[in-house]
XYZ file of C-alpha atoms in Angstrom:
711
model
C 99.634 97.292 67.179
C 101.090 98.423 70.670
C 98.965 96.030 72.915
C 100.956 93.595 70.643
C 103.887 94.919 72.568
C 102.439 94.156 76.157
C 102.442 89.879 76.778
C 101.957 88.041 79.696
C 105.863 87.717 80.813
C 104.662 91.960 81.680
C 101.840 90.803 83.023
C 103.457 88.766 85.374
C 105.538 92.189 87.015
C 103.790 95.341 88.065
C 103.211 98.572 86.436
C 105.053 101.568 87.252
C 103.977 104.971 87.093
C 106.267 108.388 87.384
C 105.009 111.628 88.423
C 106.312 114.083 88.042
C 106.545 118.957 88.014
C 109.460 120.638 88.378
C 108.794 122.965 91.131
C 106.030 123.122 93.382
C 105.129 126.020 91.902
C 103.682 124.218 88.652
C 102.248 121.828 91.348
C 100.012 123.865 92.500
C 98.843 126.645 90.025
C 99.088 123.855 86.984
C 97.150 121.746 88.874
C 95.404 119.403 84.886
C 99.118 118.919 84.112
C 99.303 116.852 87.254
C 95.882 114.988 86.491
C 96.986 114.428 83.107
C 99.823 111.869 84.180
C 98.017 110.614 86.930
C 95.108 109.512 84.605
C 97.859 106.853 82.564
C 97.255 104.820 85.300
C 94.112 103.361 82.995
C 96.248 103.327 80.139
C 97.634 100.205 81.949
C 94.540 99.099 83.653
C 93.220 98.520 79.919
C 97.060 97.283 78.940
C 96.038 94.482 81.014
C 97.645 95.349 84.633
C 95.000 95.084 87.793
C 94.927 98.431 90.094
C 95.700 96.812 92.820
C 99.622 96.336 91.155
C 99.645 99.774 89.474
C 102.392 101.729 91.234
C 102.454 105.929 91.845
C 105.928 106.844 92.615
C 104.985 110.920 93.247
C 107.870 112.050 94.915
C 109.563 113.788 92.693
C 106.555 116.717 92.899
C 108.429 120.165 93.095
C 111.829 118.097 91.910
C 114.024 119.746 88.048
C 114.842 116.399 85.229
C 117.474 117.778 84.409
C 119.134 115.671 86.875
C 118.905 112.422 89.036
C 120.860 114.388 92.548
C 117.776 114.843 94.373
C 115.223 112.159 92.413
C 114.347 109.249 95.402
C 110.973 108.663 93.038
C 113.624 108.490 90.173
C 116.103 106.000 92.454
C 113.082 103.899 93.151
C 112.516 103.508 90.208
C 115.082 102.550 88.470
C 116.115 100.552 90.971
C 112.876 98.438 90.472
C 113.477 97.799 86.443
C 116.826 96.923 87.433
C 115.438 94.177 90.081
C 113.126 92.912 86.520
C 110.828 94.366 88.876
C 108.847 96.279 86.471
C 107.132 95.266 83.426
C 105.716 98.812 82.110
C 107.780 102.124 82.785
C 104.862 104.990 82.644
C 105.146 108.100 81.859
C 103.094 111.341 80.668
C 105.739 112.263 78.249
C 109.712 112.016 77.573
C 110.219 115.027 80.117
C 108.147 114.784 82.916
C 111.002 110.753 83.301
C 114.197 112.811 82.663
C 115.434 116.121 80.253
C 119.375 114.851 80.332
C 120.009 111.984 77.527
C 122.367 110.681 80.424
C 119.875 110.027 82.932
C 116.771 108.769 80.083
C 119.955 106.582 78.031
C 120.422 104.959 81.310
C 116.889 103.709 82.033
C 116.051 102.769 78.240
C 119.465 100.500 78.531
C 118.391 99.023 81.996
C 114.745 98.601 80.206
C 115.891 96.694 77.318
C 118.162 94.506 79.762
C 114.912 93.758 81.468
C 112.532 93.434 78.476
C 110.898 96.382 80.276
C 107.858 98.344 77.990
C 107.654 102.120 78.227
C 105.227 104.209 78.367
C 103.950 107.809 77.510
C 101.024 109.320 75.453
C 101.534 108.844 72.270
C 101.758 104.368 73.013
C 103.854 101.886 73.526
C 107.650 101.276 73.572
C 109.704 98.375 73.734
C 113.649 99.326 74.386
C 114.225 95.852 72.323
C 112.931 96.910 69.979
C 116.116 99.224 66.861
C 113.554 100.801 65.628
C 111.139 101.826 69.126
C 114.447 102.588 70.851
C 115.578 104.969 68.000
C 112.271 106.897 68.817
C 112.757 107.116 72.157
C 115.670 108.319 71.794
C 115.277 110.728 69.891
C 112.341 112.226 71.620
C 114.961 112.308 74.836
C 116.950 114.391 72.837
C 114.107 116.605 71.812
C 112.942 116.444 75.371
C 116.637 117.868 76.457
C 117.026 120.112 73.600
C 113.441 121.874 74.958
C 114.879 122.510 78.394
C 118.055 124.680 76.174
C 115.425 126.093 74.457
C 113.379 127.770 77.402
C 116.518 128.266 79.217
C 118.337 129.973 76.707
C 114.833 131.638 75.817
C 114.735 133.201 79.231
C 118.299 133.692 78.859
C 118.330 136.473 76.113
C 115.275 138.823 77.974
C 117.346 138.752 80.820
C 120.918 139.387 79.123
C 118.743 142.158 77.499
C 117.393 143.945 80.132
C 121.305 143.512 82.065
C 123.178 145.478 78.355
C 120.854 147.950 79.597
C 121.336 148.107 83.347
C 117.612 147.606 83.829
C 117.990 143.947 85.574
C 117.161 143.192 89.472
C 119.087 141.865 91.060
C 119.253 141.612 94.816
C 121.223 144.763 96.150
C 123.725 144.448 98.373
C 123.369 145.780 102.106
C 122.847 149.558 102.332
C 121.102 149.557 98.185
C 117.554 149.470 98.476
C 114.935 149.955 95.849
C 112.587 152.717 95.675
C 109.272 152.379 94.173
C 110.600 153.523 91.163
C 112.580 151.414 90.415
C 115.691 152.877 90.920
C 118.612 152.160 93.201
C 119.414 154.577 96.636
C 120.868 154.856 99.598
C 118.936 152.295 102.435
C 116.682 155.116 104.246
C 118.417 153.980 107.886
C 121.057 156.042 108.845
C 123.137 153.654 111.008
C 123.533 151.148 107.740
C 124.849 154.384 105.704
C 127.811 155.258 107.958
C 128.966 151.226 108.460
C 129.407 151.176 104.785
C 130.953 154.348 104.738
C 133.218 154.313 107.768
C 134.356 150.779 105.935
C 135.591 152.415 102.497
C 137.032 155.133 104.826
C 138.770 153.125 107.799
C 140.030 150.895 104.217
C 141.405 154.108 102.715
C 143.486 154.873 106.026
C 144.758 151.276 106.405
C 145.236 149.713 103.915
C 144.069 146.754 104.890
C 141.545 144.657 104.871
C 142.617 142.907 108.130
C 142.897 146.084 109.564
C 139.772 147.389 109.045
C 138.279 144.754 110.567
C 140.725 144.903 113.315
C 139.210 148.508 114.275
C 135.885 147.384 114.121
C 136.716 144.874 116.420
C 138.647 147.742 118.880
C 136.093 150.268 118.067
C 133.580 148.172 118.822
C 131.497 148.948 115.792
C 129.145 146.499 114.912
C 127.965 145.595 110.649
C 125.447 145.506 109.118
C 123.852 142.135 107.830
C 120.008 141.722 105.734
C 118.378 139.317 106.284
C 116.859 136.931 102.506
C 115.268 133.612 103.004
C 112.949 133.186 106.356
C 110.704 134.159 108.486
C 112.301 137.162 108.760
C 113.647 138.044 105.893
C 114.491 141.614 105.289
C 115.633 142.259 108.850
C 119.207 143.606 109.620
C 120.665 141.692 111.711
C 124.342 143.438 113.478
C 127.398 141.528 114.462
C 131.444 142.068 114.096
C 132.595 142.510 110.892
C 134.354 139.429 109.509
C 136.957 139.837 106.589
C 135.439 138.531 103.969
C 132.609 140.410 104.936
C 135.063 143.041 104.500
C 136.749 141.612 101.127
C 133.089 141.569 99.685
C 131.851 145.136 100.232
C 135.578 146.928 99.333
C 135.173 144.258 95.927
C 131.483 144.869 94.815
C 131.464 147.971 92.039
C 127.326 148.112 92.973
C 128.435 151.210 96.497
C 130.270 153.031 93.900
C 127.136 152.750 91.667
C 128.053 150.754 88.870
C 125.820 148.413 87.075
C 127.810 145.023 86.249
C 126.297 141.813 85.477
C 128.643 137.765 84.293
C 130.908 138.431 88.893
C 129.784 135.374 89.015
C 129.359 131.505 87.243
C 127.986 128.496 87.867
C 129.427 125.434 87.830
C 128.021 122.504 87.889
C 129.877 119.867 90.268
C 130.089 115.573 88.869
C 127.903 114.883 92.277
C 124.778 116.745 90.403
C 125.329 120.107 92.512
C 126.563 123.423 91.300
C 128.755 125.759 92.679
C 129.199 129.706 92.641
C 132.572 131.056 91.129
C 133.835 134.302 90.535
C 134.533 135.460 87.377
C 137.354 137.952 87.071
C 137.314 141.605 86.266
C 138.369 141.250 82.878
C 135.620 138.703 82.249
C 132.321 140.501 83.914
C 129.803 139.923 81.286
C 128.102 144.054 81.803
C 130.209 146.674 84.204
C 128.183 150.442 83.504
C 130.119 152.917 85.954
C 127.190 155.697 87.113
C 123.431 153.547 86.085
C 123.075 154.829 89.866
C 123.602 156.576 93.715
C 126.876 154.698 95.412
C 128.769 155.731 98.766
C 132.368 156.041 96.677
C 133.009 156.914 93.530
C 134.776 155.027 90.419
C 138.147 156.476 90.824
C 138.074 154.918 94.517
C 136.981 151.735 93.756
C 139.450 151.841 90.940
C 142.176 152.861 93.829
C 140.939 150.759 96.593
C 140.731 146.931 93.911
C 144.613 147.840 93.109
C 145.956 148.239 96.781
C 143.249 144.710 97.062
C 145.153 143.516 94.389
C 148.730 144.754 95.716
C 147.805 142.825 98.994
C 146.905 140.145 97.060
C 149.953 139.957 95.404
C 152.094 138.498 98.988
C 149.737 134.920 98.742
C 150.022 134.267 95.908
C 153.257 131.693 93.930
C 155.213 134.891 93.980
C 154.374 136.710 96.254
C 156.080 139.592 95.101
C 154.626 142.361 97.220
C 151.633 142.654 99.876
C 150.247 144.650 102.430
C 153.083 146.666 104.839
C 153.595 143.768 108.417
C 154.387 144.153 111.509
C 158.777 142.857 110.481
C 161.328 146.149 110.042
C 162.344 145.732 106.519
C 161.257 149.169 104.803
C 161.214 148.256 102.141
C 159.176 145.198 102.192
C 157.999 143.940 98.737
C 159.934 146.706 97.062
C 162.999 145.089 96.538
C 163.727 144.395 93.099
C 167.269 142.432 92.657
C 169.563 144.825 89.971
C 171.179 140.551 89.174
C 168.545 138.932 88.138
C 165.379 141.457 87.799
C 163.601 139.238 90.379
C 161.205 140.060 93.531
C 163.554 140.105 96.046
C 162.661 138.341 99.857
C 163.395 139.144 103.565
C 165.337 137.067 106.057
C 165.175 138.523 110.284
C 168.147 137.731 111.727
C 168.681 139.132 115.808
C 171.926 141.064 116.868
C 172.944 142.541 119.643
C 169.071 142.102 120.805
C 167.517 143.823 117.986
C 165.440 142.507 114.941
C 167.812 143.453 112.040
C 166.636 142.860 108.319
C 167.992 140.867 105.671
C 167.552 141.042 101.857
C 167.515 138.378 100.256
C 167.008 137.616 96.075
C 166.275 133.423 96.333
C 164.322 133.815 92.538
C 167.397 131.407 91.356
C 167.431 129.242 93.417
C 164.082 128.205 94.816
C 163.081 127.251 90.768
C 165.888 126.366 89.793
C 168.564 124.565 92.797
C 170.653 127.138 91.972
C 172.594 129.782 94.248
C 171.364 133.026 95.871
C 171.466 135.814 93.744
C 172.467 138.509 96.342
C 171.687 139.330 100.126
C 172.215 142.885 101.317
C 171.956 143.943 104.599
C 168.061 146.160 105.253
C 169.777 148.418 108.876
C 172.290 150.173 106.188
C 169.511 150.467 102.988
C 166.799 151.359 104.908
C 169.031 153.719 107.090
C 169.252 155.652 103.212
C 165.842 155.583 102.372
C 165.189 156.781 106.204
C 167.062 159.606 105.224
C 166.189 159.851 101.191
C 161.728 160.207 103.065
C 162.993 162.624 105.575
C 164.600 164.958 103.390
C 161.411 163.998 100.399
C 158.643 165.232 103.312
C 160.467 168.543 104.824
C 159.133 170.350 102.575
C 155.324 169.384 102.820
C 154.947 168.358 106.607
C 153.465 171.755 107.765
C 150.514 170.598 104.636
C 150.975 166.126 106.358
C 150.247 168.046 110.003
C 147.088 169.621 109.232
C 146.008 166.942 107.326
C 146.941 164.651 110.002
C 144.755 166.579 112.475
C 141.614 167.384 110.275
C 142.294 163.552 108.696
C 141.557 162.218 113.264
C 138.862 165.514 113.539
C 136.775 163.170 110.301
C 137.265 160.145 111.778
C 136.801 160.390 115.303
C 133.559 162.124 114.489
C 132.429 159.322 112.401
C 133.004 156.614 115.140
C 131.400 158.909 117.231
C 128.382 158.620 115.368
C 128.050 155.116 114.593
C 128.252 154.556 118.882
C 125.297 156.869 118.932
C 123.540 155.869 116.007
C 123.370 151.940 117.968
C 122.897 153.666 121.905
C 119.606 154.533 120.010
C 118.683 152.224 117.932
C 118.608 150.263 121.047
C 116.873 152.671 123.209
C 114.020 152.312 119.822
C 114.139 148.860 120.048
C 113.647 148.879 123.910
C 110.847 151.462 123.383
C 109.049 149.023 120.965
C 109.000 145.771 122.978
C 107.557 148.259 126.031
C 104.294 149.272 123.737
C 104.595 145.972 123.227
C 104.604 144.476 126.242
C 101.922 147.506 127.197
C 99.321 146.547 124.552
C 99.032 142.824 125.420
C 96.391 141.591 127.880
C 97.581 140.952 131.449
C 95.859 137.723 132.388
C 97.628 135.620 128.697
C 100.692 135.329 130.457
C 102.039 133.294 128.404
C 102.135 136.269 126.121
C 102.651 138.421 129.130
C 105.982 136.847 130.743
C 107.410 136.168 126.772
C 107.009 139.906 126.208
C 107.824 141.208 129.226
C 111.782 138.462 128.831
C 111.924 140.220 126.137
C 111.108 144.235 127.378
C 113.542 143.265 129.667
C 116.468 142.320 126.900
C 116.300 145.037 124.682
C 116.718 147.207 128.326
C 120.094 145.246 129.275
C 121.216 146.091 125.792
C 120.158 149.601 125.590
C 121.656 150.309 129.485
C 125.451 148.320 127.667
C 125.383 150.331 124.804
C 125.073 153.987 126.628
C 127.862 152.331 128.645
C 130.292 151.796 126.160
C 129.247 155.230 124.279
C 129.877 156.825 127.134
C 133.164 155.146 127.740
C 134.779 155.427 124.452
C 133.435 159.101 124.704
C 135.433 159.880 127.084
C 138.269 158.202 126.295
C 137.684 159.706 122.552
C 137.751 163.765 123.882
C 141.116 162.797 126.305
C 142.889 161.387 122.399
C 141.650 164.917 120.853
C 143.129 167.402 123.444
C 144.384 170.429 123.395
C 147.526 168.498 124.430
C 147.418 166.234 121.421
C 146.636 168.888 118.776
C 149.722 170.443 119.926
C 151.470 167.534 119.730
C 150.092 167.916 116.016
C 151.234 171.433 115.241
C 154.703 170.578 116.399
C 154.761 167.594 113.987
C 157.482 170.235 111.449
C 159.477 170.679 113.775
C 159.995 167.479 114.919
C 159.480 164.474 111.692
C 162.765 163.169 112.348
C 162.367 162.944 115.044
C 159.343 161.180 115.472
C 160.867 158.936 112.859
C 163.289 157.093 114.062
C 161.308 157.398 117.667
C 161.027 153.123 118.508
C 156.918 153.935 119.418
C 155.846 154.432 116.083
C 155.029 151.503 114.377
C 157.021 149.839 111.717
C 153.799 150.090 109.545
C 152.494 152.999 110.099
C 156.781 154.197 108.611
C 156.282 151.560 105.293
C 152.931 153.165 104.391
C 154.739 156.167 104.200
C 157.970 154.590 102.091
C 154.771 152.766 99.757
C 153.339 156.246 98.614
C 156.459 157.796 97.507
C 158.977 154.761 96.388
C 157.146 152.609 93.555
C 160.674 150.264 93.639
C 164.219 150.277 95.313
C 166.876 148.397 92.940
C 170.221 146.386 94.484
C 172.433 145.828 93.752
C 175.950 144.856 95.915
C 179.450 145.461 94.676
C 181.733 146.760 96.239
C 179.488 149.525 97.954
C 175.933 149.172 97.730
C 173.813 150.843 95.208
C 170.405 151.512 95.425
C 168.334 152.864 92.109
C 164.876 154.010 94.261
C 161.973 154.852 91.869
C 159.635 157.501 93.301
C 156.140 157.258 92.832
C 156.888 160.709 90.330
C 158.644 158.494 88.188
C 161.585 161.009 89.212
C 164.321 158.124 90.487
C 167.701 158.942 93.194
C 170.985 156.893 93.250
C 172.257 155.966 96.959
C 176.100 154.513 97.018
C 176.074 153.037 100.761
C 179.608 151.863 102.238
C 178.943 147.851 102.944
C 178.766 147.279 106.444
C 182.559 145.843 107.869
C 183.136 142.112 108.005
C 182.571 140.824 112.095
C 186.726 140.357 112.164
C 187.429 144.425 111.526
C 184.978 145.367 113.837
C 186.138 144.227 116.836
C 189.720 144.798 115.575
C 191.385 147.532 118.250
C 192.092 150.566 116.071
C 195.275 151.851 115.822
C 195.386 154.650 117.472
C 194.237 152.407 120.641
C 196.982 149.754 120.105
C 199.391 152.505 119.896
C 198.533 154.099 123.617
C 197.744 150.735 125.427
C 201.912 150.661 123.578
C 203.238 153.656 125.369
C 201.250 152.872 128.758
C 203.057 150.667 129.527
C 205.950 152.088 129.548
C 205.291 153.114 132.786
C 202.194 151.180 133.821
C 201.535 147.693 134.671
C 198.141 146.107 132.959
C 196.045 147.227 135.948
C 196.855 150.837 135.437
C 196.520 150.840 132.514
C 192.759 149.763 132.035
C 191.942 152.517 134.470
C 193.499 154.994 131.919
C 192.339 154.232 129.497
C 188.572 153.888 130.840
C 189.050 157.219 132.061
C 189.939 159.216 128.938
C 186.961 157.584 127.526
C 188.385 154.513 124.988
C 186.166 151.397 124.708
C 185.977 148.069 123.459
C 183.917 147.579 119.967
C 180.680 146.383 122.279
C 180.933 149.542 124.436
C 182.292 147.773 127.971
C 184.969 149.480 129.818
C 188.256 147.609 129.862
C 189.922 145.926 132.145
C 192.964 143.628 132.829
C 192.709 140.493 130.612
C 191.683 143.033 127.758
C 194.657 144.260 127.991
C 196.153 141.276 128.159
C 194.694 139.986 125.309
C 196.219 143.131 123.250
C 198.727 142.472 124.533
C 198.836 139.637 123.118
C 197.666 139.836 119.718
C 199.725 142.449 118.897
C 203.634 141.127 120.119
C 203.428 143.880 122.839
C 206.797 143.578 125.219
C 204.762 143.336 129.035
C 205.556 146.394 131.887
C 207.856 143.113 133.264
C 209.894 142.092 129.784
C 210.425 146.655 128.835
C 211.910 146.628 133.149
C 214.499 143.867 132.178
C 215.080 145.357 128.819
C 215.952 148.305 131.125
C 218.831 145.939 133.289
C 216.365 146.012 136.522
C 216.872 142.656 138.388
C 215.434 140.827 140.603
C 216.087 139.869 143.966
C 218.026 137.408 143.801
C 220.692 138.593 140.524
C 220.972 141.454 143.849
C 221.217 139.514 146.062
C 224.327 137.236 143.928
C 225.764 140.278 142.404
C 227.076 141.961 146.369
C 227.247 138.556 147.422
C 224.558 139.204 150.205
C 221.023 137.545 151.330
C 218.146 138.198 149.581
C 216.820 139.407 153.072
C 219.466 142.725 152.465
C 218.797 143.149 149.450
C 215.038 144.118 151.207
C 216.374 145.837 153.638
C 218.345 148.111 151.412
C 214.883 148.618 149.369
C 212.761 149.749 152.964
C 215.351 152.096 153.896
C 215.171 153.542 150.045
C 218.333 152.723 148.923
C 216.954 150.604 145.781
C 214.169 150.552 145.358
C 211.431 148.392 143.698
C 209.905 149.043 140.353
C 207.293 146.425 139.972
C 205.495 143.849 142.165
C 203.581 140.792 141.058
C 200.856 139.892 143.752
C 203.178 137.049 145.533
C 205.669 140.397 145.995
C 208.380 139.551 144.035
C 209.687 142.205 141.382
C 212.245 143.831 140.346
C 214.580 146.753 141.204
C 216.744 149.394 140.346
C 219.693 150.470 141.861
C 221.152 154.215 141.081
C 223.990 154.793 138.920
C 227.502 154.850 140.929
C 226.724 152.970 143.421
C 229.290 150.443 145.050
C 229.576 147.694 148.422
C 232.307 148.348 151.201
C 232.516 145.721 153.123
C 232.396 146.569 156.866
C 233.144 144.682 160.214
C 231.249 141.950 161.537
C 230.112 140.676 165.035
C 228.286 141.221 167.768
C 230.065 143.735 169.577
C 231.007 145.555 166.163
C 230.129 149.678 165.793
C 229.181 150.636 162.007
C 230.977 152.630 160.671
C 230.255 156.492 160.774
C 228.916 158.654 157.426
C 231.745 160.504 156.026
C 232.132 162.432 152.979
C 234.699 161.802 150.155
C 236.783 164.951 149.249
C 238.215 163.253 145.408
C 234.636 164.128 144.388
C 233.976 167.342 142.542
C 230.392 167.533 145.272
C 229.938 166.844 148.521
C 229.645 162.330 149.110
C 228.411 161.045 151.571
C 228.316 157.050 152.737
C 225.938 154.900 154.350
C 227.168 151.719 156.541
C 224.634 149.552 155.773
C 223.548 148.036 158.590
C 224.528 143.953 159.688
C 222.722 141.998 157.665
C 223.162 139.446 160.058
C 222.315 139.005 164.351
C 225.341 137.078 166.052
C 227.839 134.805 164.161
C 225.729 135.898 160.959
C 229.117 137.450 158.957
C 230.107 140.703 157.881
C 227.404 143.170 156.870
C 228.549 145.409 153.944
C 228.454 148.988 153.232
C 226.987 151.067 150.143
C 228.584 154.085 148.999
C 226.118 156.687 147.293
C 228.571 159.028 145.910
């Protein structure tokens, strides 16, 4: 008999009745089930428990029994059982206590340890008894299976409708359900233009982040529809974020396709759930062309390929990525010709400018080996730039016209979006005015609130109108006749525009990616670049390797020969001036100076002007004075008289003298009263010979002066 299981020890403790319904809707609409659960108190009273010692735990009404998460009532029940305060635990059925076998068996184990009975609508069970425990375990398993069956039944119906593409799911902003339960475009034109502008901006910029930047630079807003709360269904306008733009670009509903199974729900250890995105290949149902969309399926596919290519810049291999700001023209398109891996980019400074270098680090990163090869980017990029100009020249005119049409279309779209925003602000201001005019003036609490709302709407409308006017003027200036004329001149100016430093590197890269799939580089005696074009054609470029810095800094042989020739007749300073006059420059494009010429002499072991004059027999002042037995003052006097010429002078007025050939010196008479000899001519030679008498070289008693005879 079940009553025999209730002992005096059980009656000393309290009885606990657990009441639960899965949802609040069940609580509101299925009242009989709740009443039946509360009616179990009478079973406890009949078994011997006083009414005041029968505790009802109904804190979990409206909560699911599939887990103990957020079930405070069940946690309280388990605590009371574990403390030995419960003599009996009551529930209408096992499914009311728990629908999870782990939670149910944990409760059974605690009841067995504390000698606590379990009561349901069928009877009383002692968890310490094997037969009762076996029966309770079986009921718990059936309760869990029942939940699984219910879910499978609902899941089957859901999948059946999804298989036909008729499952109603909450559409994204910009799409709404019509009265015939088909999906169409939102009737709000501002919403439609905002969605279309996202796809157009992404097609123009090629990046979701650049699309966000375009919206923010243009001051455009993007809609969001509230899904919950008292204002459910209302539109909110705000500046878009990167995640929001990605949601729009990745959503196939905007392409008119029905897609099911894009996400899955995973249960966390804490009892919560998380939504996990599923790879596109694992989507359960994808049906293009099921309803009207903003783009076609081919354009959606192209967007997904571009987004996937951009996302590869953040993966482990970093094999590609969107066009960046750096000057490397082939960023994400270079393949190593030695190992076949993708090559990265490293930037460095050279003469104040940023230059790229393509390097393959796959072997170094993965296997701690050596870098395969490094290729100077300035050489490769220059060759690719010439190839781009060669490829684009035939289609320049078509590109020019397309650019003009694209600018006009883009300007019209942004202007329409701003104008619709101003119109929406005007409508909201007018609606706030009508609300204020309908209120009773004596009801100041409501009137003041509506008046403040009206003023706020008026300020927003004025700000939007002013912003629209300002941006319209800027846009009109940008599309002036002069700007259109410059666009039409693009056909003739394409090479100059490509080299223009004001053109962003990102734009050049986007052009390259349209025409080139990848470039394989091999560096040996020369740099070989195998270019694979988008259409499948290939081009091979053979480029010269850049000279080492030692070769670049080395002076040209013709320059050294010119310096060697000039040193025969000029000093270092004069040589530098002559080189600069003739347009010679150093490897740094700087003018020559005294130090540069001296460096060339020392580096190439060229004789200086002084050494060359010495080899030609030029004598110093002291050497002449010693040779002719005169003083150094006399030598300088001869130089002033023009008898001998000075060919070289340093900063201390020291130099070399040139003595005419055949010159002799004849002693004269010294003394204070001596008369200088007269100039005479010698009849011994066929031509006239003039004798020059040297002036007295000393005054007073300095000795005799000499005179030089010059034939």
